[in-house]
Amino acid sequence: MLNFSLSDDQIALRDMVRKFVQQDIIPNAAKFDESGEFPRDLINKAWEMGLMNIAIPEKFGGMGLGIIEDVVISEELGAGCLGMTTSIAVNTLALYPILIGGTEAQIEEFAVPFLSSPKLAAFCLTEPGSGSDAGSLSTMAKEEGDHFVVNGSKMWITNAGHAELFTVFCTTNKDLKTKGIICLVIPANTPGISLGKHENKLGQRCSDTRAVTLENVRVPKKNMIGKFGEGFKIAMRTLDRTRTPIAAGAVGAARSAMTYAKNYSKERKQFGQPIANFQAIQFMLADMAVNIESARLLCYKSAWLIDNGQEEQGGYFSALAKRHAADMAMEAATNAVQIYGGYGYTKEYPVEKIMRDVKLVQIYEGTSQIQRVVIARHLLKD
Amino acid sequence: MNILVLLKQVPDTETKIRITSDKKNIETADLKWIINPYDEFAIEEGLKTKERLKEGTVTVVTVGPTRTVEALRTAVAMGADNAIHVKVEETLDTYLVAKALAEVCKKEGAQIIFTGKQAIDDDQAATFGYLAELLQYPSVTLAVKCDVSVDKTKATIEQEGDSGAKSIIETSLPAVIAVTKGINTPRYASLPGIMKAKKKEIKTYSIADLGLGSETSKTIDSDYQLPPERAPGKKLTGDITTQVKELVRLLREEAKVI
C-alpha cells in the first residue's frame, strides 16, 4: 500500500511544467523581478497548458484534479520563479471558496467562466488591521433588501490589479466574531471598488499586490457563498487546500537554490581546490537535501490526506508542510547565497532572488508562527 | 486531410552518453528520452496545418521499443488525434525503418507527411529521403514554411539553407516534408491533453504485421566511438597590444575565420 511514486500522468505533468519553466520562466524571471512588470503572457501560457483552475470538477467541464497535482505544478513553477508561481496559483485560492461552499448554480456562474479564458480572480481576506488574526476582520456587509452593501478595505491582495472577480470575506456583525463572517463573490467592475498602487516588494516582485477598497459596494445576495456565518469556515477550508501547494512552491525554490549552489561549489576554487571539497560547504548542501526531501514528503502526505477525504488530518499536515517548507527554503536560499559568497549577493547570479522571493512564503497564507500555533493547538487539544 | 507526423525518440541532449562494451550501441539503461526536437517542429506543423485547413486528423507514428510509446503520448497531449506504434525491440537500420513507415503511410492513406529534417542522435538525415523514394512521393527538406493549398493537392514550401539562402518550392501532394528550426514554436502539451493521452488507444503493429517479416536491416552499426575530448582553450598573455596581435594571428592562421 505504501507508495512514493507519482502516476504516469503526474510524471508527464511534472515534465511538461519543468519544460515550460526551463524554456519560458527561467529566462524571463530576472527581467520581471527587476521591472516588477506583471508577466501576463506567461500566465496566459500557463492557462493554455491547463495549469490553472484545475480543481473545477469534471461535471462542470473542468479537470477535477486534487491537491497532489497542484503540488506537482507548484514545485516545478517554484523552481523557476516564486512570483510567477503565486500569480498563477491565486486563481485556485480565489475559486476554492466557490467550489467548497457554492451551489451548482454559483459554480456555473462564477467559477466555470475561468475555464474558457485566462481570467484572473483574487482572494480578499487580509485587511490593514487583520492579518494573522483573520477572524477579526472588519469589512462590513450590511443587508439592504436583496443586496449587501459592503464597506471596508482589504490588504496585500494578490492579482488585484488584473482580477475580474474578487472573493471577499466580510462581517455582518462584528460581535459574532468568526460566526458573523460571510463570503461574497464580487465582480471587479462593481461600482465602489478601488485599487491601491502596485506594492513595491522585496521579493516576488512581478506578482501584483495591492490594497482593495470597497465603498458602498452593492452585491446581490445571490452572490453569497454558503450560509450566513459560514464565511470563516469556508476561508479556513480553502486555506487548508492551498497551503500545501504554497509549501511545494518553496520546495521548488529550495531545490533550485541547492542545484545552483551545488554546481557553483564544484566550479569555484579556493585554496587550490573546488570549494565543494570543504566540509563546511558539504554540510550546508547536505542539510538542504535533507530538508527539501522531508518537506516534499510532508507536502505529498498532506495532499494525499486531503485528496482522500481526510480533511482535518490533511489540514494539520498542511501546517506541518508549510512551516517546514517555508523555513527550510529560507535557510537553503540564505546558505546558497553564502556558498556563492560576494557573487551570490549580486543580481548577476540567481540565488539572491530566491532568497528575497522565499521570504514571503514565511509570511503569506499563514506565517510560520501561525503554522506553529495551529500545530501546537492540534497537539495539545486532548 | 490525413496528416501523418513521423517522430523518433532520442536521448535527452543533456544526457551523458556511454557506449556498450561491444561498441555496437549506446547504453540505454539510465537514459532520459525526449522527442527529437526537429520532430517536435513537425508535430506542431501537423497541428497547425489541421488548424489552418479547419479539418483533418493528425496521426503520429514512431518505430521503436516499448519506451517510445511515451513520445507518442506526449504528441497526443500536444494535440495529435491518433498514434501508431511500430513496435520493435531490436535496432533497425534506416532502410527498414523507412520500409515500415512506408507501409504505415500506405495503410493510413497519408496525404501529407511531416517529419524533422534529421534526428539529433545519429544526425543521418536519411529517413525522409528513403521514405519518399519507397513511396515514390516528392520530398522537400529544410522547410521553414509550408502552406497547403485549399484543394489539398499541392503545398508551397519555403526552404532555408544553412547560409540563410531561401527558395520557394511547390510540390504536389502527397509529399514528405522535412522541417527545420524556424518553421514554428512547438506548443506545450497541456494538462487536459495529458489526461486525454492516457486514455488514447495506440495502434500497434509489429514488423510482421506490416508484411516485412522476411526483411532484415541492410547495414549494421559496428564500432561506436565517443568524440575526442575537446582541447582546452588558449589563454593569451602579455600586454594588450601583444594579446590583440596574437589573437588576430590565431583567428587568421588557426581558426581561419578572418
XYZ file of C-alpha atoms in Angstrom:
640
model
C 0.000 0.000 0.000
C 2.717 2.477 0.908
C 3.785 4.043 -2.359
C 6.039 7.002 -3.020
C 5.761 7.131 -6.786
C 3.846 9.608 -8.874
C 1.493 8.190 -11.500
C 2.480 8.284 -15.191
C 0.142 11.243 -15.665
C 1.675 13.126 -12.776
C 5.147 12.469 -14.172
C 4.016 13.706 -17.597
C 2.544 16.790 -15.896
C 5.764 17.400 -13.970
C 7.914 17.073 -17.098
C 5.642 19.378 -19.053
C 5.758 22.097 -16.388
C 9.519 21.611 -15.992
C 9.999 22.226 -19.696
C 7.809 25.350 -19.553
C 9.848 26.596 -16.591
C 13.164 25.979 -18.338
C 12.143 27.466 -21.674
C 9.897 30.338 -20.643
C 10.085 31.157 -16.951
C 13.771 30.936 -16.012
C 14.982 33.035 -18.979
C 12.476 35.767 -18.035
C 12.463 35.606 -14.234
C 15.212 38.163 -13.602
C 13.719 40.658 -16.055
C 10.295 40.606 -14.403
C 11.901 40.681 -10.961
C 13.799 43.816 -11.910
C 10.880 45.638 -13.537
C 8.076 44.359 -11.337
C 6.028 44.069 -14.506
C 3.132 41.596 -14.456
C 4.002 38.507 -16.582
C 0.653 38.441 -18.356
C 1.822 36.435 -21.403
C 3.393 33.742 -19.256
C 0.264 33.497 -17.141
C -1.796 33.125 -20.300
C 0.548 30.357 -21.406
C 0.137 28.593 -18.070
C -3.616 28.842 -18.515
C -3.408 27.406 -22.039
C -1.426 24.494 -20.651
C -4.256 23.889 -18.189
C -2.180 24.663 -15.093
C -4.823 26.955 -13.595
C -8.264 26.246 -12.129
C -7.525 22.520 -12.074
C -9.898 21.839 -9.179
C -13.098 22.718 -11.056
C -14.959 19.372 -11.163
C -15.333 17.347 -14.326
C -19.104 17.687 -14.346
C -18.629 21.421 -14.893
C -16.155 20.813 -17.713
C -13.078 21.145 -15.513
C -10.459 18.583 -14.673
C -11.460 17.898 -11.080
C -7.880 17.324 -10.017
C -6.662 17.287 -6.470
C -4.052 18.875 -4.288
C -1.366 16.413 -5.349
C -1.444 17.746 -8.935
C -1.315 21.292 -7.564
C 1.711 20.286 -5.506
C 3.466 18.852 -8.565
C 2.753 22.025 -10.563
C 3.787 24.371 -7.741
C 7.104 22.688 -7.037
C 8.111 22.963 -10.691
C 6.919 26.569 -11.055
C 8.553 27.449 -7.737
C 11.851 26.140 -9.069
C 11.630 28.848 -11.743
C 10.098 31.931 -10.118
C 8.006 32.162 -6.968
C 6.479 35.472 -8.044
C 5.026 33.817 -11.131
C 4.033 30.757 -9.092
C 1.993 32.979 -6.807
C 0.353 34.829 -9.696
C -0.588 31.544 -11.348
C -1.766 29.867 -8.133
C -4.046 32.624 -6.884
C -6.987 31.646 -9.084
C -7.153 28.363 -7.244
C -7.167 30.229 -3.933
C -9.903 32.612 -5.057
C -12.106 29.960 -6.658
C -11.898 27.284 -3.946
C -14.426 29.084 -1.696
C -16.923 28.856 -4.558
C -16.142 25.183 -5.173
C -16.272 24.352 -1.454
C -19.297 26.361 -0.374
C -21.116 27.358 -3.551
C -24.266 25.898 -5.078
C -24.103 24.293 -8.532
C -25.595 27.463 -9.995
C -22.927 29.605 -8.293
C -20.121 27.330 -9.524
C -21.584 27.538 -13.011
C -21.941 31.331 -12.889
C -18.733 32.339 -11.124
C -16.114 29.579 -11.465
C -16.788 27.905 -14.812
C -16.083 31.027 -16.962
C -12.446 30.713 -15.827
C -12.179 27.573 -17.954
C -12.879 29.406 -21.196
C -10.462 32.327 -20.957
C -7.333 33.195 -18.963
C -9.158 35.425 -16.489
C -7.854 36.059 -13.014
C -9.554 36.124 -9.647
C -8.364 37.415 -6.274
C -8.910 36.228 -2.712
C -9.646 39.045 -0.263
C -9.325 38.030 3.371
C -6.489 40.064 4.926
C -7.093 43.666 5.988
C -4.834 46.508 7.125
C -5.733 45.671 10.733
C -6.228 41.919 10.491
C -3.537 39.575 9.270
C -2.733 36.537 11.382
C -5.929 37.246 13.346
C -8.058 36.854 10.234
C -11.211 36.295 12.290
C -11.102 39.906 13.484
C -11.732 41.313 10.018
C -13.958 44.353 9.892
C -15.074 44.856 6.280
C -18.776 45.318 6.837
C -21.620 43.848 4.786
C -24.998 45.397 5.610
C -28.217 43.830 4.337
C -30.371 46.118 2.238
C -33.279 44.334 0.620
C -31.926 41.750 -1.799
C -28.406 43.222 -1.628
C -25.494 43.594 0.721
C -23.760 46.939 0.904
C -20.075 46.401 1.568
C -17.617 48.865 3.115
C -14.032 48.284 4.157
C -10.532 47.655 2.883
C -8.511 44.604 2.053
C -4.720 44.439 2.092
C -1.968 42.572 0.180
C -4.407 41.263 -2.391
C -2.542 39.230 -4.989
C -3.517 39.789 -8.668
C -5.933 42.547 -7.546
C -4.969 44.831 -10.430
C -5.726 42.134 -13.016
C -8.579 40.234 -11.403
C -12.079 40.182 -12.834
C -13.579 38.613 -9.750
C -12.988 39.054 -6.040
C -13.858 36.551 -3.347
C -14.375 38.845 -0.379
C -14.755 37.903 3.263
C -16.787 40.391 5.295
C -18.644 40.523 8.570
C -22.318 41.140 9.054
C -21.874 41.637 12.783
C -18.503 42.002 14.483
C -19.966 40.908 17.849
C -20.499 37.449 16.390
C -16.732 37.244 15.729
C -15.940 34.470 13.223
C -19.584 33.364 13.224
C -20.531 36.698 11.702
C -18.298 36.296 8.645
C -19.748 35.730 5.180
C -18.148 35.120 1.800
C -19.227 37.238 -1.167
C -18.286 36.943 -4.820
C -17.913 40.432 -6.275
C -17.132 41.223 -9.928
C -14.187 43.620 -10.107
C -16.118 46.168 -12.156
C -18.763 46.656 -9.480
C -19.047 50.390 -8.651
C -17.357 51.394 -5.403
C -14.271 49.170 -5.733
C -10.947 50.992 -5.969
C -7.431 49.633 -6.099
C -4.277 50.803 -4.376
C -0.874 51.040 -6.039
C 1.157 48.011 -7.072
C 3.225 47.367 -3.933
C 6.980 47.613 -4.411
C 8.063 44.438 -2.654
C 11.351 42.876 -1.542
C 10.670 39.682 -3.489
C 8.066 38.042 -5.691
C 8.198 41.412 -7.364
C 6.276 40.515 -10.508
C 3.237 39.324 -8.587
C 0.666 42.090 -8.395
C -0.092 43.031 -4.795
C -2.496 45.835 -3.902
C -4.959 47.180 -1.401
C -8.614 46.897 -2.401
C -11.057 49.440 -1.008
C -14.786 48.856 -1.033
C -17.088 51.860 -0.621
C -20.835 51.238 -0.659
C -20.361 48.291 -2.996
C -23.756 46.744 -3.727
C -23.620 42.960 -4.027
C -26.685 40.832 -4.830
C -27.492 38.329 -2.089
C -27.263 35.515 -4.620
C -23.507 36.179 -4.627
C -23.129 34.939 -1.057
C -21.242 31.641 -0.912
C -22.508 29.293 1.779
C -24.839 30.320 4.559
C -24.717 33.257 6.942
C -21.793 32.853 9.274
C -20.081 30.141 7.217
C -17.586 32.512 5.636
C -14.767 31.956 8.077
C -15.061 28.202 7.864
C -15.015 28.405 4.060
C -11.887 30.585 4.211
C -10.143 28.124 6.530
C -11.119 25.094 4.454
C -9.835 26.934 1.390
C -6.500 27.684 3.038
C -6.213 24.043 4.148
C -6.221 23.187 0.448
C -3.902 25.890 -0.831
C -1.332 25.860 1.985
C 0.283 22.680 0.702
C 0.831 23.850 -2.895
C 2.305 27.056 -1.442
C 4.682 24.906 0.619
C 5.532 22.948 -2.537
C 6.490 26.205 -4.284
C 9.036 26.752 -1.509
C 10.326 23.195 -2.017
C 10.880 24.032 -5.675
C 12.669 27.276 -4.818
C 14.897 25.469 -2.316
C 15.634 22.776 -4.885
C 16.820 25.424 -7.330
C 18.908 27.142 -4.655
C 20.560 23.809 -3.860
C 21.210 22.973 -7.501
C 22.759 26.379 -8.183
C 24.867 26.189 -5.025
C 25.965 22.622 -5.740
C 27.060 23.430 -9.282
C 28.823 26.600 -8.222
C 30.677 24.851 -5.406
C 32.124 22.380 -7.882
C 33.421 25.182 -10.119
C 34.581 27.751 -7.594
C 38.154 27.136 -6.477
C 39.762 28.425 -3.294
C 42.893 27.160 -1.546
C 43.700 25.289 -4.742
C 40.573 23.165 -4.942
C 36.841 23.293 -5.588
C 35.039 24.588 -2.508
C 32.743 21.540 -2.768
C 35.665 19.624 -1.231
C 35.268 21.504 2.037
C 33.111 20.042 4.742
C 31.703 23.476 5.582
C 30.118 23.588 2.115
C 29.186 19.906 2.069
C 27.262 20.199 5.331
C 25.219 23.112 4.028
C 24.364 21.156 0.868
C 23.583 18.003 2.834
C 21.208 19.886 5.136
C 19.469 21.399 2.124
C 18.951 17.929 0.651
C 17.525 16.519 3.892
C 15.165 19.446 4.326
C 13.993 19.500 0.729
C 13.222 15.783 0.732
C 11.422 15.888 4.071
C 9.405 18.981 3.157
C 8.379 17.375 -0.122
C 7.232 14.256 1.711
C 5.134 16.399 4.079
C 3.582 18.124 1.058
C 2.738 14.813 -0.578
C 1.292 13.389 2.639
C -0.838 16.433 3.324
C -2.069 16.494 -0.283
C -2.785 12.774 -0.164
C -4.795 13.106 3.055
C -6.977 15.897 1.675
C -7.409 14.196 -1.708
C -8.510 11.068 0.151
C -11.141 12.837 2.205
C -9.208 13.119 5.465
C -9.620 16.837 5.566
C -8.904 17.541 9.219
C -5.734 15.478 9.363
C -4.780 16.934 5.979
C -5.189 20.454 7.332
C -2.867 19.627 10.220
C -0.299 18.157 7.843
C -0.568 21.188 5.586
C 0.528 23.320 8.558
C 3.466 20.955 9.154
C 4.335 21.109 5.453
C 4.161 24.870 5.169
C 6.048 25.576 8.392
C 8.832 23.229 7.386
C 8.972 24.115 3.688
C 8.932 27.884 4.183
C 11.549 27.923 6.926
C 13.859 25.385 5.352
C 13.643 27.133 1.970
C 14.652 30.413 3.628
C 17.629 28.643 5.184
C 18.534 26.910 1.927
C 18.376 30.154 -0.050
C 20.408 32.045 2.563
C 23.046 29.309 2.552
C 23.074 29.224 -1.236
C 23.957 32.933 -1.154
C 26.597 32.094 1.461
C 28.147 29.433 -0.777
C 28.282 31.899 -3.667
C 29.848 34.475 -1.344
C 30.058 38.000 -2.733
C 28.869 36.869 -6.157
C 25.705 35.468 -4.615
C 24.902 38.877 -3.171
C 24.695 40.398 -6.651
C 21.909 40.224 -9.202
C 24.360 38.657 -11.674
C 23.609 35.330 -10.008
C 20.203 33.799 -9.387
C 20.362 32.944 -5.690
C 19.724 36.344 -4.090
C 16.364 36.482 -5.891
C 15.380 33.116 -4.447
C 16.291 34.416 -1.000
C 14.109 37.512 -1.452
C 11.241 35.561 -3.008
C 11.117 32.782 -0.477
C 10.950 35.158 2.476
C 7.339 35.804 1.572
C 6.441 32.143 1.979
C 7.216 32.512 5.691
C 4.641 35.309 5.781
C 1.736 34.794 3.387
C -1.060 32.260 3.707
C -0.312 31.957 7.419
C 3.053 32.946 8.862
C 5.447 30.290 10.101
C 4.430 31.361 13.609
C 0.731 30.834 12.895
C 1.533 27.399 11.468
C 3.217 26.558 14.767
C 0.152 27.802 16.650
C -2.052 25.538 14.525
C 0.310 22.596 15.034
C 0.576 23.124 18.798
C -3.175 23.560 19.193
C -3.677 20.239 17.424
C -1.083 18.535 19.639
C -2.488 19.903 22.865
C -6.196 19.601 22.186
C -6.662 16.396 24.183
C -6.889 15.589 -44.718
C -4.820 12.732 -43.364
C -1.743 14.346 -41.882
C 0.987 11.991 -40.711
C 3.839 13.058 -38.480
C 6.823 10.752 -38.103
C 8.788 11.081 -34.922
C 11.747 9.499 -33.227
C 12.537 9.260 -29.562
C 16.153 10.297 -28.896
C 18.339 10.641 -25.796
C 17.955 13.970 -23.990
C 20.646 16.368 -25.160
C 21.842 16.775 -21.578
C 22.287 13.039 -21.068
C 25.810 11.730 -20.742
C 26.264 9.146 -23.470
C 28.149 5.910 -22.795
C 28.940 3.169 -25.291
C 28.158 -0.509 -24.696
C 31.133 -2.855 -24.254
C 30.619 -4.459 -27.695
C 30.656 -0.916 -29.181
C 27.543 -1.652 -31.221
C 25.223 0.643 -29.379
C 24.941 3.208 -26.616
C 23.985 2.303 -23.062
C 20.253 2.920 -22.849
C 19.557 1.808 -19.280
C 19.633 5.161 -17.471
C 18.901 7.455 -20.384
C 16.261 10.135 -20.294
C 14.410 10.211 -23.613
C 12.809 13.087 -25.449
C 11.075 13.607 -28.771
C 13.659 14.568 -31.388
C 13.427 18.393 -31.342
C 13.089 18.640 -35.143
C 10.193 16.187 -34.932
C 8.544 18.477 -32.377
C 8.508 21.134 -35.097
C 6.915 18.526 -37.363
C 4.193 17.761 -34.790
C 3.450 21.464 -34.427
C 3.335 21.881 -38.216
C 0.918 18.959 -38.459
C -1.337 20.538 -35.850
C -1.048 23.990 -37.461
C -1.869 22.577 -40.895
C -5.005 20.976 -39.484
C -5.954 24.252 -37.786
C -5.374 26.270 -40.967
C -7.432 23.849 -43.061
C -10.041 23.655 -40.292
C -10.309 19.931 -40.883
C -8.235 16.776 -40.866
C -6.613 14.357 -38.477
C -3.059 14.356 -37.231
C -1.598 10.891 -36.714
C 1.814 10.488 -35.116
C 3.925 7.446 -35.937
C 7.091 6.050 -34.427
C 9.191 2.921 -34.826
C 10.911 1.690 -31.680
C 10.761 -0.282 -28.445
C 8.029 -0.034 -25.801
C 9.514 3.108 -24.247
C 8.753 5.089 -27.413
C 5.025 4.979 -26.580
C 5.827 7.763 -24.120
C 6.856 10.006 -27.036
C 3.592 9.209 -28.829
C 1.591 10.065 -25.696
C 3.409 13.383 -25.416
C 2.463 14.146 -29.025
C -1.169 13.263 -28.281
C -1.005 15.512 -25.196
C 0.109 18.307 -27.554
C -2.995 17.705 -29.649
C -2.402 14.860 -32.125
C -5.566 12.850 -32.832
C -4.123 9.360 -33.284
C -0.930 7.481 -32.593
C 0.643 4.474 -34.242
C 3.469 2.466 -32.747
C 5.560 0.101 -34.851
C 6.932 -1.985 -32.048
C 10.424 -3.380 -32.498
C 12.793 -4.266 -29.694
C 15.967 -4.535 -31.793
C 17.590 -1.608 -33.591
C 16.604 -1.337 -37.250
C 18.607 0.431 -39.919
C 17.243 3.417 -41.796
C 16.138 1.250 -44.714
C 13.942 -0.990 -42.598
C 12.571 1.909 -40.541
C 11.627 3.667 -43.791
C 10.072 0.449 -45.140
C 7.933 0.143 -42.012
C 6.938 3.804 -42.142
C 6.072 3.493 -45.828
C 3.684 0.633 -45.063
C 2.029 2.690 -42.322
C 1.720 5.699 -44.654
C 0.014 3.493 -47.243
C -2.350 1.926 -44.703
C -3.314 5.336 -43.362
C -3.727 6.968 -46.758
C -1.368 9.774 -45.785
C -1.970 12.960 -47.786
C 0.941 14.869 -46.310
C 3.797 13.577 -44.203
C 5.790 15.792 -41.858
C 8.976 14.854 -40.067
C 12.078 16.535 -38.706
C 14.944 17.176 -41.118
C 17.110 14.857 -39.035
C 17.253 13.156 -35.651
C 19.725 14.638 -33.227
C 21.042 11.246 -32.096
C 22.764 9.944 -35.234
C 22.230 13.011 -37.448
C 21.721 10.809 -40.502
C 19.007 12.979 -42.045
C 18.168 9.953 -44.171
C 14.766 8.547 -43.245
C 12.617 11.130 -45.028
C 14.521 10.572 -48.284
C 14.306 6.769 -48.129
C 10.624 7.017 -47.311
C 9.836 9.352 -50.198
C 11.718 7.063 -52.543
C 9.897 3.951 -51.299
C 6.535 5.683 -51.655
C 7.505 7.402 -54.906
C 6.461 10.707 -53.362
C 8.271 14.016 -53.743
C 10.210 15.228 -50.732
C 11.354 18.649 -49.587
C 13.700 19.254 -46.703
C 14.770 22.282 -44.645
C 11.205 23.564 -44.715
C 10.648 26.770 -42.728
C 7.128 27.389 -44.032
C 4.521 25.110 -45.528
C 1.205 26.181 -46.989
C -1.178 23.517 -48.183
C -3.480 24.656 -50.986
C -7.194 24.845 -50.265
C -7.895 21.869 -52.550
C -5.118 19.940 -50.747
C -3.426 18.852 -53.959
C -0.258 20.850 -53.512
C 1.895 22.606 -50.959
C 4.114 25.662 -51.204
C 7.224 25.326 -49.118
C 9.794 27.865 -48.151
C 13.174 26.238 -47.829
C 16.067 27.782 -45.989
C 19.629 26.544 -46.210
C 22.320 26.972 -43.543
C 23.632 30.085 -45.281
C 20.224 31.715 -45.000
C 19.557 31.328 -48.732
C 15.868 30.775 -49.388
C 13.911 29.122 -52.149
C 10.231 28.555 -52.684
C 9.236 25.093 -53.791
C 5.856 23.995 -54.957
C 5.152 20.299 -54.676
C 2.262 18.020 -55.478
C 0.769 16.074 -52.615
C 1.183 13.537 -51.111
C 4.721 14.520 -50.221
C 7.240 14.063 -47.458
C 8.135 17.408 -45.849
C 11.178 17.509 -43.584
C 11.004 20.585 -41.384
C 13.707 22.567 -39.628
C 14.050 25.083 -36.833
C 12.265 28.339 -37.508
C 9.120 26.861 -39.019
C 7.151 27.334 -35.795
C 7.321 27.275 -31.997
C 6.057 23.924 -30.751
C 3.240 24.256 -28.257
C 3.484 22.680 -24.847
C 1.459 19.640 -24.012
C -1.483 20.581 -21.819
C -2.825 19.052 -18.643
C -6.179 18.178 -20.280
C -4.098 16.791 -23.168
C -2.165 14.543 -20.791
C -5.432 13.236 -19.345
C -6.729 12.576 -22.858
C -3.478 10.930 -23.955
C -3.666 8.468 -21.082
C -6.951 7.103 -22.385
C -5.917 7.177 -26.041
C -5.674 3.778 -27.651
C -2.409 3.447 -29.531
C -2.492 1.311 -32.647
C 0.420 -1.130 -32.555
C 1.999 -3.028 -35.431
C 4.860 -5.478 -35.500
C 7.215 -5.662 -38.459
C 5.463 -8.891 -39.462
C 2.043 -7.169 -39.305
C 3.352 -4.764 -41.930
C 4.329 -7.645 -44.217
C 8.038 -7.111 -43.602
C 8.694 -10.284 -41.603
C 11.316 -11.533 -44.052
C 13.182 -8.209 -44.293
C 16.399 -7.571 -42.426
C 18.498 -4.478 -41.878
C 20.966 -3.880 -44.691
C 23.502 -2.033 -42.584
C 24.790 -2.709 -39.093
C 26.464 -0.383 -36.637
C 29.692 -1.980 -35.507
C 32.069 0.437 -33.836
C 30.743 3.405 -31.883
C 33.330 5.879 -30.653
C 32.938 8.877 -28.418
C 34.105 12.212 -29.819
C 37.642 13.138 -28.777
C 37.947 15.300 -25.672
C 37.835 18.940 -26.585
C 41.220 20.653 -26.406
C 41.401 23.237 -23.633
C 41.087 26.922 -24.528
C 44.119 29.128 -25.037
C 44.894 31.936 -22.658
C 46.695 34.881 -24.169
C 49.244 36.715 -22.028
C 51.324 39.847 -22.242
C 50.323 43.443 -22.662
C 47.187 44.360 -24.557
C 48.950 45.042 -27.878
C 50.673 41.651 -27.825
C 47.420 39.908 -26.924
C 45.464 41.566 -29.724
C 48.205 40.775 -32.269
C 48.308 37.172 -31.135
C 44.508 36.915 -31.213
C 44.333 38.225 -34.760
C 47.091 35.864 -35.828
C 45.298 32.877 -34.286
C 41.949 33.816 -35.780
C 43.603 34.122 -39.179
C 46.006 31.200 -39.154
C 44.480 28.629 -36.794
C 40.766 29.240 -36.700
C 40.821 30.629 -40.256
C 37.767 32.747 -39.587
C 39.143 36.137 -40.653
